[in-house]
Amino acid sequence: QVRLVESGGGSVQPGGSLRLSCAASGYTFSRRYYSKQWCLGWFRQAPGKEREGVAVIDRDGSTSYAESVKGRFTISQDNAKNTLYLQMNSLKPEDTAMYYCAAEAAICSAEYNYFAYWGPGTQVTVSS
């Protein structure tokens, strides 16, 4: 019904950039996506830490970001490709984590437990 697959992760040096992609598919997703019913988000989790919301794009196109990434990360989507993106610039070692994309049709929140559908994740490592 809903399939999310992340890509674009990797290892970069501090100050570098990466663009993560999340390809979405499935009949249920497509129906709700084109009906503008999905809240889509990027989350990350580092070892020993709670999963945190990084960026969220709401059903009306509005966006929100964690304070730690404001001015550096940008969430966007390509409607024609059913793809969600996270452009990450000026990366810091603190950004190292597994990054996940997620979708929820009922509500939109930066809290991870509100999201029902998840991709398997892609690793981002920022180090010298």
Tab-separated table of N, CA, C and O in Angstrom:
chain	number	residue	atom	x	y	z
A	1	GLN	N	0.818	-1.198	0.000
A	1	GLN	CA	0.000	0.000	0.000
A	1	GLN	C	0.857	1.256	0.000
A	1	GLN	O	0.602	2.185	-0.779
A	2	VAL	N	1.842	1.296	0.877
A	2	VAL	CA	2.749	2.427	0.967
A	2	VAL	C	4.168	1.900	1.095
A	2	VAL	O	4.468	1.126	2.003
A	3	ARG	N	5.024	2.332	0.196
A	3	ARG	CA	6.415	1.919	0.205
A	3	ARG	C	7.300	3.152	0.121
A	3	ARG	O	7.128	3.990	-0.769
A	4	LEU	N	8.236	3.261	1.047
A	4	LEU	CA	9.163	4.376	1.095
A	4	LEU	C	10.580	3.824	1.091
A	4	LEU	O	10.897	2.940	1.882
A	5	VAL	N	11.421	4.342	0.214
A	5	VAL	CA	12.800	3.888	0.111
A	5	VAL	C	13.729	5.086	0.026
A	5	VAL	O	13.656	5.870	-0.920
A	6	GLU	N	14.617	5.212	1.006
A	6	GLU	CA	15.570	6.317	1.033
A	6	GLU	C	16.821	5.981	0.239
A	6	GLU	O	17.186	4.817	0.081
A	7	SER	N	17.494	7.022	-0.206
A	7	SER	CA	18.781	6.879	-0.868
A	7	SER	C	19.542	8.190	-0.734
A	7	SER	O	18.970	9.212	-0.356
A	8	GLY	N	20.822	8.165	-1.049
A	8	GLY	CA	21.622	9.382	-1.037
A	8	GLY	C	22.523	9.557	0.163
A	8	GLY	O	23.293	10.520	0.218
A	9	GLY	N	22.443	8.659	1.117
A	9	GLY	CA	23.307	8.759	2.275
A	9	GLY	C	24.745	8.423	1.920
A	9	GLY	O	25.042	7.940	0.834
A	10	GLY	N	25.638	8.693	2.856
A	10	GLY	CA	27.041	8.415	2.634
A	10	GLY	C	27.902	9.094	3.663
A	10	GLY	O	27.408	9.603	4.667
A	11	SER	N	29.186	9.107	3.411
A	11	SER	CA	30.157	9.734	4.304
A	11	SER	C	30.692	11.012	3.681
A	11	SER	O	31.101	11.016	2.517
A	12	VAL	N	30.674	12.077	4.455
A	12	VAL	CA	31.171	13.371	3.988
A	12	VAL	C	31.977	14.038	5.090
A	12	VAL	O	31.861	13.691	6.265
A	13	GLN	N	32.773	15.006	4.705
A	13	GLN	CA	33.532	15.788	5.666
A	13	GLN	C	32.690	16.928	6.205
A	13	GLN	O	31.720	17.350	5.564
A	14	PRO	N	33.015	17.420	7.383
A	14	PRO	CA	32.284	18.574	7.911
A	14	PRO	C	32.267	19.719	6.905
A	14	PRO	O	33.281	20.009	6.267
A	15	GLY	N	31.106	20.341	6.774
A	15	GLY	CA	30.948	21.410	5.808
A	15	GLY	C	30.463	20.946	4.455
A	15	GLY	O	30.104	21.769	3.609
A	16	GLY	N	30.429	19.648	4.259
A	16	GLY	CA	29.984	19.092	2.999
A	16	GLY	C	28.475	19.055	2.874
A	16	GLY	O	27.745	19.459	3.774
A	17	SER	N	28.016	18.539	1.738
A	17	SER	CA	26.584	18.489	1.455
A	17	SER	C	26.161	17.120	0.957
A	17	SER	O	26.942	16.390	0.354
A	18	LEU	N	24.913	16.798	1.212
A	18	LEU	CA	24.292	15.589	0.702
A	18	LEU	C	22.835	15.889	0.399
A	18	LEU	O	22.232	16.747	1.047
A	19	ARG	N	22.290	15.186	-0.557
A	19	ARG	CA	20.862	15.271	-0.815
A	19	ARG	C	20.258	13.885	-0.678
A	19	ARG	O	20.591	12.974	-1.441
A	20	LEU	N	19.381	13.744	0.271
A	20	LEU	CA	18.687	12.487	0.476
A	20	LEU	C	17.401	12.471	-0.335
A	20	LEU	O	16.735	13.490	-0.480
A	21	SER	N	17.067	11.304	-0.842
A	21	SER	CA	15.838	11.132	-1.595
A	21	SER	C	15.004	10.038	-0.961
A	21	SER	O	15.531	9.088	-0.391
A	22	CYS	N	13.715	10.167	-1.075
A	22	CYS	CA	12.792	9.159	-0.583
A	22	CYS	C	11.766	8.907	-1.677
A	22	CYS	O	10.910	9.758	-1.944
A	23	ALA	N	11.872	7.758	-2.308
A	23	ALA	CA	10.938	7.390	-3.359
A	23	ALA	C	9.729	6.713	-2.744
A	23	ALA	O	9.864	5.745	-1.996
A	24	ALA	N	8.566	7.219	-3.066
A	24	ALA	CA	7.327	6.681	-2.523
A	24	ALA	C	6.516	6.001	-3.615
A	24	ALA	O	6.472	6.460	-4.755
A	25	SER	N	5.878	4.919	-3.250
A	25	SER	CA	5.048	4.204	-4.200
A	25	SER	C	3.940	3.475	-3.456
A	25	SER	O	3.903	3.442	-2.233
A	26	GLY	N	3.060	2.882	-4.228
A	26	GLY	CA	1.946	2.165	-3.646
A	26	GLY	C	0.633	2.836	-3.972
A	26	GLY	O	0.552	4.062	-4.048
A	27	TYR	N	-0.382	2.039	-4.133
A	27	TYR	CA	-1.677	2.578	-4.528
A	27	TYR	C	-2.242	3.537	-3.482
A	27	TYR	O	-2.714	4.622	-3.820
A	28	THR	N	-2.200	3.123	-2.242
A	28	THR	CA	-2.736	3.959	-1.183
A	28	THR	C	-1.994	5.279	-1.099
A	28	THR	O	-2.608	6.335	-0.958
A	29	PHE	N	-0.673	5.221	-1.213
A	29	PHE	CA	0.109	6.444	-1.157
A	29	PHE	C	-0.258	7.374	-2.306
A	29	PHE	O	-0.451	8.568	-2.106
A	30	SER	N	-0.314	6.825	-3.505
A	30	SER	CA	-0.580	7.644	-4.677
A	30	SER	C	-1.934	8.339	-4.588
A	30	SER	O	-2.050	9.521	-4.911
A	31	ARG	N	-2.938	7.616	-4.178
A	31	ARG	CA	-4.271	8.201	-4.053
A	31	ARG	C	-4.256	9.382	-3.094
A	31	ARG	O	-4.778	10.450	-3.420
A	32	ARG	N	-3.678	9.179	-1.951
A	32	ARG	CA	-3.665	10.230	-0.940
A	32	ARG	C	-2.688	11.343	-1.283
A	32	ARG	O	-2.916	12.496	-0.936
A	33	TYR	N	-1.599	10.989	-1.963
A	33	TYR	CA	-0.618	11.991	-2.333
A	33	TYR	C	-1.214	13.008	-3.293
A	33	TYR	O	-1.083	14.224	-3.092
A	34	TYR	N	-1.846	12.520	-4.317
A	34	TYR	CA	-2.431	13.428	-5.290
A	34	TYR	C	-3.673	14.122	-4.763
A	34	TYR	O	-4.124	15.109	-5.345
A	35	SER	N	-4.201	13.625	-3.677
A	35	SER	CA	-5.298	14.300	-2.995
A	35	SER	C	-4.780	15.233	-1.909
A	35	SER	O	-5.557	15.817	-1.162
A	36	LYS	N	-3.478	15.343	-1.819
A	36	LYS	CA	-2.796	16.203	-0.852
A	36	LYS	C	-3.161	15.854	0.580
A	36	LYS	O	-3.457	16.735	1.397
A	37	GLN	N	-3.102	14.576	0.900
A	37	GLN	CA	-3.447	14.109	2.232
A	37	GLN	C	-2.246	13.699	3.079
A	37	GLN	O	-2.402	13.409	4.262
A	38	TRP	N	-1.063	13.653	2.501
A	38	TRP	CA	0.104	13.164	3.225
A	38	TRP	C	0.914	14.258	3.898
A	38	TRP	O	1.217	15.295	3.297
A	39	CYS	N	1.250	13.971	5.129
A	39	CYS	CA	2.286	14.710	5.817
A	39	CYS	C	3.557	13.878	5.667
A	39	CYS	O	3.552	12.679	5.958
A	40	LEU	N	4.625	14.489	5.205
A	40	LEU	CA	5.871	13.777	4.949
A	40	LEU	C	6.991	14.380	5.773
A	40	LEU	O	7.073	15.603	5.913
A	41	GLY	N	7.854	13.520	6.281
A	41	GLY	CA	8.911	14.033	7.126
A	41	GLY	C	10.202	13.250	7.042
A	41	GLY	O	10.241	12.111	6.569
A	42	TRP	N	11.255	13.898	7.494
A	42	TRP	CA	12.556	13.270	7.660
A	42	TRP	C	12.889	13.221	9.139
A	42	TRP	O	12.743	14.227	9.851
A	43	PHE	N	13.339	12.070	9.573
A	43	PHE	CA	13.732	11.865	10.956
A	43	PHE	C	15.134	11.280	10.981
A	43	PHE	O	15.615	10.743	9.987
A	44	ARG	N	15.773	11.377	12.120
A	44	ARG	CA	17.090	10.783	12.246
A	44	ARG	C	17.274	10.230	13.651
A	44	ARG	O	16.656	10.683	14.604
A	45	GLN	N	18.144	9.247	13.732
A	45	GLN	CA	18.440	8.646	15.018
A	45	GLN	C	19.907	8.250	15.081
A	45	GLN	O	20.396	7.497	14.245
A	46	ALA	N	20.584	8.778	16.071
A	46	ALA	CA	21.973	8.444	16.320
A	46	ALA	C	22.038	7.431	17.453
A	46	ALA	O	21.126	7.361	18.284
A	47	PRO	N	23.097	6.642	17.523
A	47	PRO	CA	23.226	5.656	18.595
A	47	PRO	C	23.087	6.280	19.974
A	47	PRO	O	23.710	7.299	20.267
A	48	GLY	N	22.240	5.689	20.797
A	48	GLY	CA	22.049	6.181	22.143
A	48	GLY	C	21.130	7.375	22.273
A	48	GLY	O	20.954	7.889	23.385
A	49	LYS	N	20.553	7.822	21.185
A	49	LYS	CA	19.675	8.980	21.222
A	49	LYS	C	18.274	8.637	20.730
A	49	LYS	O	18.071	7.649	20.031
A	50	GLU	N	17.330	9.477	21.106
A	50	GLU	CA	15.960	9.325	20.646
A	50	GLU	C	15.854	9.714	19.181
A	50	GLU	O	16.616	10.542	18.684
A	51	ARG	N	14.907	9.124	18.498
A	51	ARG	CA	14.626	9.530	17.131
A	51	ARG	C	14.024	10.930	17.158
A	51	ARG	O	13.111	11.213	17.934
A	52	GLU	N	14.541	11.792	16.308
A	52	GLU	CA	14.077	13.166	16.304
A	52	GLU	C	13.614	13.603	14.923
A	52	GLU	O	14.130	13.150	13.904
A	53	GLY	N	12.658	14.496	14.919
A	53	GLY	CA	12.182	15.062	13.678
A	53	GLY	C	13.181	16.075	13.154
A	53	GLY	O	13.629	16.943	13.898
A	54	VAL	N	13.507	15.970	11.889
A	54	VAL	CA	14.445	16.883	11.253
A	54	VAL	C	13.712	17.943	10.452
A	54	VAL	O	13.969	19.141	10.593
A	55	ALA	N	12.804	17.500	9.606
A	55	ALA	CA	12.049	18.410	8.764
A	55	ALA	C	10.742	17.762	8.365
A	55	ALA	O	10.684	16.556	8.146
A	56	VAL	N	9.713	18.563	8.259
A	56	VAL	CA	8.393	18.073	7.896
A	56	VAL	C	7.772	18.997	6.861
A	56	VAL	O	7.894	20.224	6.959
A	57	ILE	N	7.118	18.404	5.879
A	57	ILE	CA	6.361	19.180	4.911
A	57	ILE	C	4.910	18.744	5.026
A	57	ILE	O	4.583	17.564	4.927
A	58	ASP	N	4.047	19.701	5.268
A	58	ASP	CA	2.652	19.422	5.532
A	58	ASP	C	1.857	19.288	4.235
A	58	ASP	O	2.381	19.515	3.135
A	59	ARG	N	0.615	18.927	4.390
A	59	ARG	CA	-0.253	18.688	3.241
A	59	ARG	C	-0.508	19.933	2.397
A	59	ARG	O	-0.839	19.830	1.222
A	60	ASP	N	-0.347	21.090	2.995
A	60	ASP	CA	-0.525	22.334	2.260
A	60	ASP	C	0.793	22.886	1.726
A	60	ASP	O	0.834	23.987	1.178
A	61	GLY	N	1.875	22.137	1.905
A	61	GLY	CA	3.172	22.551	1.417
A	61	GLY	C	4.016	23.314	2.408
A	61	GLY	O	5.183	23.610	2.127
A	62	SER	N	3.466	23.646	3.538
A	62	SER	CA	4.228	24.357	4.552
A	62	SER	C	5.278	23.431	5.158
A	62	SER	O	5.104	22.214	5.200
A	63	THR	N	6.364	24.003	5.619
A	63	THR	CA	7.470	23.217	6.150
A	63	THR	C	7.854	23.663	7.548
A	63	THR	O	7.589	24.800	7.953
A	64	SER	N	8.485	22.773	8.264
A	64	SER	CA	9.006	23.079	9.582
A	64	SER	C	10.309	22.314	9.771
A	64	SER	O	10.504	21.246	9.188
A	65	TYR	N	11.196	22.868	10.598
A	65	TYR	CA	12.510	22.286	10.789
A	65	TYR	C	12.900	22.276	12.251
A	65	TYR	O	12.480	23.134	13.027
A	66	ALA	N	13.722	21.318	12.600
A	66	ALA	CA	14.322	21.320	13.917
A	66	ALA	C	15.268	22.511	14.004
A	66	ALA	O	15.891	22.896	13.012
A	67	GLU	N	15.376	23.093	15.188
A	67	GLU	CA	16.239	24.251	15.358
A	67	GLU	C	17.683	23.959	14.966
A	67	GLU	O	18.375	24.836	14.442
A	68	SER	N	18.120	22.757	15.180
A	68	SER	CA	19.502	22.401	14.910
A	68	SER	C	19.855	22.371	13.427
A	68	SER	O	21.038	22.380	13.075
A	69	VAL	N	18.848	22.340	12.551
A	69	VAL	CA	19.124	22.254	11.118
A	69	VAL	C	18.606	23.446	10.331
A	69	VAL	O	18.844	23.526	9.115
A	70	LYS	N	17.934	24.366	10.979
A	70	LYS	CA	17.402	25.533	10.282
A	70	LYS	C	18.521	26.318	9.604
A	70	LYS	O	19.564	26.568	10.189
A	71	GLY	N	18.269	26.676	8.368
A	71	GLY	CA	19.259	27.406	7.601
A	71	GLY	C	20.244	26.518	6.881
A	71	GLY	O	20.992	27.001	6.016
A	72	ARG	N	20.266	25.235	7.218
A	72	ARG	CA	21.200	24.304	6.587
A	72	ARG	C	20.496	23.226	5.762
A	72	ARG	O	21.004	22.808	4.729
A	73	PHE	N	19.336	22.787	6.227
A	73	PHE	CA	18.597	21.718	5.547
A	73	PHE	C	17.346	22.277	4.884
A	73	PHE	O	16.738	23.236	5.380
A	74	THR	N	16.949	21.650	3.788
A	74	THR	CA	15.733	22.036	3.092
A	74	THR	C	14.961	20.792	2.676
A	74	THR	O	15.509	19.909	2.015
A	75	ILE	N	13.701	20.732	3.057
A	75	ILE	CA	12.845	19.633	2.649
A	75	ILE	C	12.014	20.073	1.449
A	75	ILE	O	11.536	21.209	1.397
A	76	SER	N	11.862	19.196	0.490
A	76	SER	CA	11.091	19.511	-0.701
A	76	SER	C	10.563	18.225	-1.309
A	76	SER	O	10.931	17.122	-0.888
A	77	GLN	N	9.707	18.359	-2.300
A	77	GLN	CA	9.173	17.186	-2.970
A	77	GLN	C	8.982	17.451	-4.443
A	77	GLN	O	8.713	18.577	-4.867
A	78	ASP	N	9.125	16.393	-5.217
A	78	ASP	CA	8.888	16.430	-6.647
A	78	ASP	C	7.616	15.634	-6.888
A	78	ASP	O	7.626	14.406	-6.839
A	79	ASN	N	6.548	16.324	-7.142
A	79	ASN	CA	5.257	15.666	-7.298
A	79	ASN	C	5.228	14.689	-8.472
A	79	ASN	O	4.616	13.626	-8.383
A	80	ALA	N	5.867	15.051	-9.554
A	80	ALA	CA	5.865	14.206	-10.734
A	80	ALA	C	6.573	12.876	-10.499
A	80	ALA	O	6.226	11.859	-11.099
A	81	LYS	N	7.564	12.878	-9.622
A	81	LYS	CA	8.344	11.674	-9.351
A	81	LYS	C	7.965	10.986	-8.051
A	81	LYS	O	8.561	9.969	-7.695
A	82	ASN	N	7.002	11.532	-7.340
A	82	ASN	CA	6.611	10.994	-6.029
A	82	ASN	C	7.834	10.821	-5.137
A	82	ASN	O	8.027	9.780	-4.504
A	83	THR	N	8.645	11.843	-5.090
A	83	THR	CA	9.905	11.765	-4.361
A	83	THR	C	10.041	12.917	-3.373
A	83	THR	O	9.778	14.071	-3.715
A	84	LEU	N	10.461	12.580	-2.185
A	84	LEU	CA	10.732	13.550	-1.136
A	84	LEU	C	12.240	13.734	-1.035
A	84	LEU	O	12.994	12.771	-1.148
A	85	TYR	N	12.677	14.965	-0.806
A	85	TYR	CA	14.101	15.259	-0.722
A	85	TYR	C	14.456	15.950	0.583
A	85	TYR	O	13.635	16.640	1.193
A	86	LEU	N	15.692	15.771	0.966
A	86	LEU	CA	16.257	16.543	2.062
A	86	LEU	C	17.640	16.996	1.619
A	86	LEU	O	18.569	16.191	1.552
A	87	GLN	N	17.754	18.270	1.301
A	87	GLN	CA	19.039	18.844	0.949
A	87	GLN	C	19.739	19.248	2.230
A	87	GLN	O	19.205	20.042	3.002
A	88	MET	N	20.924	18.723	2.451
A	88	MET	CA	21.667	18.978	3.670
A	88	MET	C	22.977	19.674	3.319
A	88	MET	O	23.824	19.105	2.636
A	89	ASN	N	23.125	20.889	3.791
A	89	ASN	CA	24.336	21.669	3.563
A	89	ASN	C	25.030	21.954	4.885
A	89	ASN	O	24.440	21.856	5.949
A	90	SER	N	26.284	22.342	4.785
A	90	SER	CA	27.071	22.687	5.974
A	90	SER	C	26.960	21.613	7.046
A	90	SER	O	26.715	21.892	8.221
A	91	LEU	N	27.159	20.401	6.647
A	91	LEU	CA	26.988	19.273	7.559
A	91	LEU	C	28.001	19.295	8.695
A	91	LEU	O	29.155	19.680	8.513
A	92	LYS	N	27.535	18.882	9.846
A	92	LYS	CA	28.342	18.837	11.050
A	92	LYS	C	28.435	17.397	11.554
A	92	LYS	O	27.568	16.579	11.255
A	93	PRO	N	29.457	17.085	12.331
A	93	PRO	CA	29.548	15.736	12.899
A	93	PRO	C	28.301	15.349	13.685
A	93	PRO	O	27.927	14.174	13.706
A	94	GLU	N	27.650	16.317	14.303
A	94	GLU	CA	26.439	16.065	15.062
A	94	GLU	C	25.272	15.608	14.194
A	94	GLU	O	24.266	15.122	14.715
A	95	ASP	N	25.392	15.779	12.890
A	95	ASP	CA	24.348	15.335	11.973
A	95	ASP	C	24.448	13.847	11.659
A	95	ASP	O	23.564	13.294	10.992
A	96	THR	N	25.501	13.220	12.102
A	96	THR	CA	25.682	11.791	11.859
A	96	THR	C	24.552	10.997	12.491
A	96	THR	O	24.287	11.104	13.686
A	97	ALA	N	23.875	10.208	11.669
A	97	ALA	CA	22.729	9.434	12.139
A	97	ALA	C	22.171	8.602	10.996
A	97	ALA	O	22.555	8.762	9.838
A	98	MET	N	21.258	7.717	11.343
A	98	MET	CA	20.463	7.050	10.338
A	98	MET	C	19.276	7.959	10.049
A	98	MET	O	18.583	8.393	10.977
A	99	TYR	N	19.054	8.233	8.789
A	99	TYR	CA	17.971	9.116	8.387
A	99	TYR	C	16.833	8.328	7.770
A	99	TYR	O	17.048	7.465	6.917
A	100	TYR	N	15.627	8.656	8.193
A	100	TYR	CA	14.436	7.966	7.728
A	100	TYR	C	13.438	8.950	7.151
A	100	TYR	O	13.291	10.059	7.660
A	101	CYS	N	12.731	8.542	6.120
A	101	CYS	CA	11.589	9.314	5.679
A	101	CYS	C	10.343	8.619	6.190
A	101	CYS	O	10.330	7.407	6.419
A	102	ALA	N	9.298	9.387	6.383
A	102	ALA	CA	8.080	8.849	6.958
A	102	ALA	C	6.863	9.570	6.404
A	102	ALA	O	6.956	10.703	5.928
A	103	ALA	N	5.727	8.896	6.484
A	103	ALA	CA	4.481	9.462	5.979
A	103	ALA	C	3.330	9.166	6.927
A	103	ALA	O	3.273	8.106	7.549
A	104	GLU	N	2.416	10.107	7.010
A	104	GLU	CA	1.227	9.965	7.849
A	104	GLU	C	0.090	10.732	7.199
A	104	GLU	O	0.274	11.868	6.763
A	105	ALA	N	-1.064	10.104	7.140
A	105	ALA	CA	-2.205	10.721	6.474
A	105	ALA	C	-3.155	11.445	7.421
A	105	ALA	O	-3.893	12.329	6.997
A	106	ALA	N	-3.153	11.073	8.686
A	106	ALA	CA	-4.142	11.597	9.616
A	106	ALA	C	-3.832	13.009	10.095
A	106	ALA	O	-4.692	13.891	10.063
A	107	ILE	N	-2.608	13.208	10.567
A	107	ILE	CA	-2.198	14.496	11.099
A	107	ILE	C	-0.768	14.778	10.689
A	107	ILE	O	-0.104	13.932	10.086
A	108	CYS	N	-0.280	15.950	11.026
A	108	CYS	CA	1.101	16.297	10.740
A	108	CYS	C	1.767	16.760	12.022
A	108	CYS	O	1.288	17.677	12.692
A	109	SER	N	2.876	16.116	12.345
A	109	SER	CA	3.586	16.409	13.572
A	109	SER	C	5.067	16.111	13.402
A	109	SER	O	5.454	15.286	12.572
A	110	ALA	N	5.884	16.772	14.203
A	110	ALA	CA	7.313	16.504	14.188
A	110	ALA	C	7.688	15.329	15.087
A	110	ALA	O	8.842	14.917	15.111
A	111	GLU	N	6.718	14.797	15.812
A	111	GLU	CA	6.957	13.662	16.687
A	111	GLU	C	6.895	12.366	15.895
A	111	GLU	O	5.933	12.108	15.170
A	112	TYR	N	7.901	11.536	16.062
A	112	TYR	CA	8.005	10.328	15.240
A	112	TYR	C	6.870	9.346	15.447
A	112	TYR	O	6.491	8.634	14.509
A	113	ASN	N	6.312	9.288	16.654
A	113	ASN	CA	5.288	8.296	16.932
A	113	ASN	C	3.947	8.610	16.282
A	113	ASN	O	3.013	7.812	16.376
A	114	TYR	N	3.838	9.745	15.615
A	114	TYR	CA	2.621	10.070	14.883
A	114	TYR	C	2.640	9.516	13.457
A	114	TYR	O	1.614	9.519	12.779
A	115	PHE	N	3.787	9.043	13.004
A	115	PHE	CA	3.921	8.585	11.625
A	115	PHE	C	3.766	7.075	11.518
A	115	PHE	O	4.397	6.325	12.264
A	116	ALA	N	2.960	6.650	10.579
A	116	ALA	CA	2.629	5.238	10.432
A	116	ALA	C	3.525	4.494	9.452
A	116	ALA	O	3.747	3.290	9.607
A	117	TYR	N	4.048	5.181	8.459
A	117	TYR	CA	4.817	4.529	7.406
A	117	TYR	C	6.241	5.051	7.373
A	117	TYR	O	6.472	6.265	7.434
A	118	TRP	N	7.180	4.112	7.244
A	118	TRP	CA	8.603	4.433	7.313
A	118	TRP	C	9.410	3.713	6.255
A	118	TRP	O	9.087	2.599	5.860
A	119	GLY	N	10.474	4.370	5.814
A	119	GLY	CA	11.438	3.709	4.973
A	119	GLY	C	12.458	3.000	5.833
A	119	GLY	O	12.482	3.173	7.055
A	120	PRO	N	13.329	2.204	5.241
A	120	PRO	CA	14.329	1.448	6.008
A	120	PRO	C	15.497	2.294	6.505
A	120	PRO	O	16.258	1.837	7.359
A	121	GLY	N	15.661	3.489	5.983
A	121	GLY	CA	16.709	4.374	6.443
A	121	GLY	C	17.930	4.396	5.547
A	121	GLY	O	18.196	3.466	4.786
A	122	THR	N	18.681	5.483	5.645
A	122	THR	CA	19.950	5.620	4.949
A	122	THR	C	20.936	6.302	5.886
A	122	THR	O	20.594	7.265	6.571
A	123	GLN	N	22.145	5.792	5.941
A	123	GLN	CA	23.134	6.282	6.895
A	123	GLN	C	23.850	7.520	6.384
A	123	GLN	O	24.295	7.579	5.238
A	124	VAL	N	23.973	8.505	7.257
A	124	VAL	CA	24.748	9.712	6.980
A	124	VAL	C	25.838	9.815	8.033
A	124	VAL	O	25.555	9.812	9.231
A	125	THR	N	27.067	9.898	7.584
A	125	THR	CA	28.199	10.009	8.489
A	125	THR	C	29.020	11.231	8.119
A	125	THR	O	29.452	11.379	6.976
A	126	VAL	N	29.223	12.103	9.088
A	126	VAL	CA	29.989	13.328	8.876
A	126	VAL	C	31.220	13.280	9.774
A	126	VAL	O	31.106	13.329	10.996
A	127	SER	N	32.380	13.172	9.175
A	127	SER	CA	33.619	13.089	9.937
A	127	SER	C	34.794	13.495	9.069
A	127	SER	O	34.699	13.556	7.845
A	128	SER	N	35.912	13.764	9.732
A	128	SER	CA	37.132	14.129	9.028
A	128	SER	C	37.898	12.905	8.564
A	128	SER	O	38.797	13.005	7.746
